[in-house]
């Protein structure tokens, strides 16, 4: 599967998209109506925020608590190919809390904010998993410790 960058890519890949409320106390999660969203913001809109540009997800309002801003989460219909891009230094991995086995690599990112956003979303929608974020293969954030050591980058 090719890289998913735009809403059109998401729709074409057969993936579904979830929106998760930014508010920590809410984390309301709902499926996104892709076709409605593409009509509203354009099918070439970037799924991930672009640096220094406002993103449509920041304008999405939570139907549950009214908070403005939703994280977007793309659920792949199949395992994505591993990304061997060396700039993708941030990796978020989900582990089974019981067996400590890897459930999935939930996110690779080159941008720290994207990585942290993805981590928060994964915490919200995968409460049974232990999550770990690494930067250049060093652990910088773990869900059960909830500390962030000063990594580089
Ligand atoms: Zn909410």
mmCIF file of C-alpha atoms and ligand atoms in Angstrom:
data_model
loop_
_atom_site.group_PDB
_atom_site.id
_atom_site.type_symbol
_atom_site.label_atom_id
_atom_site.label_comp_id
_atom_site.label_asym_id
_atom_site.label_seq_id
_atom_site.Cartn_x
_atom_site.Cartn_y
_atom_site.Cartn_z
ATOM 1 C CA UNK A 1 0.000 0.000 0.000
ATOM 2 C CA UNK A 2 1.295 3.430 -0.837
ATOM 3 C CA UNK A 3 1.668 6.122 1.761
ATOM 4 C CA UNK A 4 -1.478 7.729 3.079
ATOM 5 C CA UNK A 5 -1.192 11.483 2.964
ATOM 6 C CA UNK A 6 -4.544 12.840 1.893
ATOM 7 C CA UNK A 7 -8.157 12.080 2.672
ATOM 8 C CA UNK A 8 -8.457 10.639 -0.830
ATOM 9 C CA UNK A 9 -5.670 8.164 -0.006
ATOM 10 C CA UNK A 10 -7.550 7.096 3.113
ATOM 11 C CA UNK A 11 -10.761 6.545 1.180
ATOM 12 C CA UNK A 12 -8.997 4.718 -1.666
ATOM 13 C CA UNK A 13 -7.102 2.421 0.696
ATOM 14 C CA UNK A 14 -10.310 1.246 2.298
ATOM 15 C CA UNK A 15 -9.114 2.487 5.677
ATOM 16 C CA UNK A 16 -11.503 3.988 8.145
ATOM 17 C CA UNK A 17 -10.884 7.094 10.164
ATOM 18 C CA UNK A 18 -11.644 7.845 13.780
ATOM 19 C CA UNK A 19 -11.784 11.225 15.463
ATOM 20 C CA UNK A 20 -10.802 11.407 19.131
ATOM 21 C CA UNK A 21 -11.584 14.401 21.324
ATOM 22 C CA UNK A 22 -8.546 16.436 22.412
ATOM 23 C CA UNK A 23 -9.987 16.882 25.915
ATOM 24 C CA UNK A 24 -8.203 14.500 28.284
ATOM 25 C CA UNK A 25 -11.290 14.004 30.430
ATOM 26 C CA UNK A 26 -13.476 13.175 27.439
ATOM 27 C CA UNK A 27 -11.609 11.325 24.664
ATOM 28 C CA UNK A 28 -14.897 10.735 22.909
ATOM 29 C CA UNK A 29 -14.183 8.619 19.839
ATOM 30 C CA UNK A 30 -16.321 8.492 16.769
ATOM 31 C CA UNK A 31 -15.936 7.291 13.204
ATOM 32 C CA UNK A 32 -15.410 9.990 10.610
ATOM 33 C CA UNK A 33 -17.709 10.180 7.599
ATOM 34 C CA UNK A 34 -14.899 10.406 5.037
ATOM 35 C CA UNK A 35 -17.066 11.460 2.131
ATOM 36 C CA UNK A 36 -18.719 14.203 4.116
ATOM 37 C CA UNK A 37 -15.324 15.372 5.335
ATOM 38 C CA UNK A 38 -13.863 15.382 1.813
ATOM 39 C CA UNK A 39 -16.791 17.485 0.663
ATOM 40 C CA UNK A 40 -16.154 19.929 3.478
ATOM 41 C CA UNK A 41 -12.363 20.289 3.358
ATOM 42 C CA UNK A 42 -11.380 18.772 0.002
ATOM 43 C CA UNK A 43 -10.113 15.300 -0.828
ATOM 44 C CA UNK A 44 -6.523 16.549 -1.104
ATOM 45 C CA UNK A 45 -6.492 17.778 2.485
ATOM 46 C CA UNK A 46 -3.583 16.331 4.434
ATOM 47 C CA UNK A 47 -4.503 13.746 7.055
ATOM 48 C CA UNK A 48 -1.748 14.920 9.369
ATOM 49 C CA UNK A 49 -1.224 18.515 10.402
ATOM 50 C CA UNK A 50 1.286 20.374 8.265
ATOM 51 C CA UNK A 51 3.806 22.410 10.196
ATOM 52 C CA UNK A 52 2.766 26.034 10.672
ATOM 53 C CA UNK A 53 -0.582 25.500 8.962
ATOM 54 C CA UNK A 54 -3.931 25.252 10.657
ATOM 55 C CA UNK A 55 -5.510 21.858 10.219
ATOM 56 C CA UNK A 56 -9.172 21.030 9.789
ATOM 57 C CA UNK A 57 -9.037 18.630 12.743
ATOM 58 C CA UNK A 58 -8.420 21.618 15.018
ATOM 59 C CA UNK A 59 -11.789 23.002 13.930
ATOM 60 C CA UNK A 60 -13.690 19.760 14.462
ATOM 61 C CA UNK A 61 -15.930 20.015 17.492
ATOM 62 C CA UNK A 62 -16.477 17.108 19.856
ATOM 63 C CA UNK A 63 -20.150 16.131 19.755
ATOM 64 C CA UNK A 64 -19.912 14.898 23.328
ATOM 65 C CA UNK A 65 -18.319 17.780 25.267
ATOM 66 C CA UNK A 66 -18.164 20.559 22.678
ATOM 67 C CA UNK A 67 -14.375 20.833 22.881
ATOM 68 C CA UNK A 68 -12.786 22.146 19.715
ATOM 69 C CA UNK A 69 -10.108 19.913 18.242
ATOM 70 C CA UNK A 70 -10.056 16.198 17.476
ATOM 71 C CA UNK A 71 -7.186 13.825 16.859
ATOM 72 C CA UNK A 72 -7.542 11.822 13.681
ATOM 73 C CA UNK A 73 -6.741 8.162 13.635
ATOM 74 C CA UNK A 74 -6.516 6.074 10.489
ATOM 75 C CA UNK A 75 -7.293 2.408 10.877
ATOM 76 C CA UNK A 76 -5.640 0.339 8.210
ATOM 77 C CA UNK A 77 -7.590 -2.583 6.829
ATOM 78 C CA UNK A 78 -4.343 -4.570 6.704
ATOM 79 C CA UNK A 79 -0.855 -4.362 8.118
ATOM 80 C CA UNK A 80 1.002 -1.485 6.508
ATOM 81 C CA UNK A 81 4.416 -2.101 5.050
ATOM 82 C CA UNK A 82 7.204 -1.194 7.407
ATOM 83 C CA UNK A 83 8.471 2.265 6.671
ATOM 84 C CA UNK A 84 12.216 2.297 6.344
ATOM 85 C CA UNK A 85 12.491 6.040 6.110
ATOM 86 C CA UNK A 86 15.328 7.052 8.424
ATOM 87 C CA UNK A 87 13.672 10.393 9.150
ATOM 88 C CA UNK A 88 10.795 8.529 10.787
ATOM 89 C CA UNK A 89 12.638 8.533 14.080
ATOM 90 C CA UNK A 90 9.675 8.468 16.416
ATOM 91 C CA UNK A 91 8.043 5.104 16.832
ATOM 92 C CA UNK A 92 5.020 4.301 18.994
ATOM 93 C CA UNK A 93 4.552 0.611 19.732
ATOM 94 C CA UNK A 94 1.668 -1.079 21.500
ATOM 95 C CA UNK A 95 2.424 -4.062 23.747
ATOM 96 C CA UNK A 96 0.038 -6.497 25.367
ATOM 97 C CA UNK A 97 0.165 -5.720 29.105
ATOM 98 C CA UNK A 98 -0.133 -9.400 30.041
ATOM 99 C CA UNK A 99 2.226 -11.092 27.642
ATOM 100 C CA UNK A 100 4.401 -8.090 26.769
ATOM 101 C CA UNK A 101 4.194 -9.088 23.149
ATOM 102 C CA UNK A 102 4.070 -6.453 20.450
ATOM 103 C CA UNK A 103 0.511 -5.880 19.267
ATOM 104 C CA UNK A 104 1.468 -3.405 16.578
ATOM 105 C CA UNK A 105 3.664 -0.516 15.626
ATOM 106 C CA UNK A 106 0.955 2.084 15.797
ATOM 107 C CA UNK A 107 2.838 5.058 14.467
ATOM 108 C CA UNK A 108 6.043 6.217 12.875
ATOM 109 C CA UNK A 109 6.667 9.909 12.632
ATOM 110 C CA UNK A 110 9.387 12.405 11.947
ATOM 111 C CA UNK A 111 7.650 15.125 13.955
ATOM 112 C CA UNK A 112 7.621 15.016 17.759
ATOM 113 C CA UNK A 113 4.190 16.660 18.007
ATOM 114 C CA UNK A 114 2.687 14.148 15.619
ATOM 115 C CA UNK A 115 4.260 11.331 17.630
ATOM 116 C CA UNK A 116 2.865 12.681 20.904
ATOM 117 C CA UNK A 117 -0.541 13.227 19.333
ATOM 118 C CA UNK A 118 -0.553 9.677 18.042
ATOM 119 C CA UNK A 119 0.533 8.401 21.441
ATOM 120 C CA UNK A 120 -2.399 10.176 23.119
ATOM 121 C CA UNK A 121 -4.821 8.762 20.597
ATOM 122 C CA UNK A 122 -3.417 5.267 21.022
ATOM 123 C CA UNK A 123 -3.766 5.597 24.812
ATOM 124 C CA UNK A 124 -7.381 6.632 24.351
ATOM 125 C CA UNK A 125 -8.430 3.920 21.959
ATOM 126 C CA UNK A 126 -6.147 1.084 23.117
ATOM 127 C CA UNK A 127 -6.573 1.242 26.908
ATOM 128 C CA UNK A 128 -5.592 -2.416 27.292
ATOM 129 C CA UNK A 129 -2.222 -1.895 25.682
ATOM 130 C CA UNK A 130 1.034 -0.693 27.159
ATOM 131 C CA UNK A 131 2.436 1.946 24.862
ATOM 132 C CA UNK A 132 6.001 2.887 24.323
ATOM 133 C CA UNK A 133 7.449 5.726 22.315
ATOM 134 C CA UNK A 134 10.998 5.541 21.128
ATOM 135 C CA UNK A 135 13.176 8.113 19.464
ATOM 136 C CA UNK A 136 16.036 6.620 17.487
ATOM 137 C CA UNK A 137 15.451 3.341 19.322
ATOM 138 C CA UNK A 138 15.663 4.945 22.786
ATOM 139 C CA UNK A 139 12.563 4.826 24.961
ATOM 140 C CA UNK A 140 11.358 8.360 25.717
ATOM 141 C CA UNK A 141 7.757 7.809 26.787
ATOM 142 C CA UNK A 142 5.829 4.892 28.254
ATOM 143 C CA UNK A 143 2.144 4.758 29.027
ATOM 144 C CA UNK A 144 2.482 3.031 32.402
ATOM 145 C CA UNK A 145 5.143 5.406 33.671
ATOM 146 C CA UNK A 146 3.769 8.613 32.257
ATOM 147 C CA UNK A 147 7.071 10.384 32.278
ATOM 148 C CA UNK A 148 8.849 12.055 29.448
ATOM 149 C CA UNK A 149 12.571 12.138 29.643
ATOM 150 C CA UNK A 150 14.253 14.826 27.626
ATOM 151 C CA UNK A 151 14.983 13.206 24.337
ATOM 152 C CA UNK A 152 16.647 14.952 21.510
ATOM 153 C CA UNK A 153 14.981 16.345 18.454
HETATM 154 ZN ZN1 LIG B 1 -15.023 15.690 24.007
#
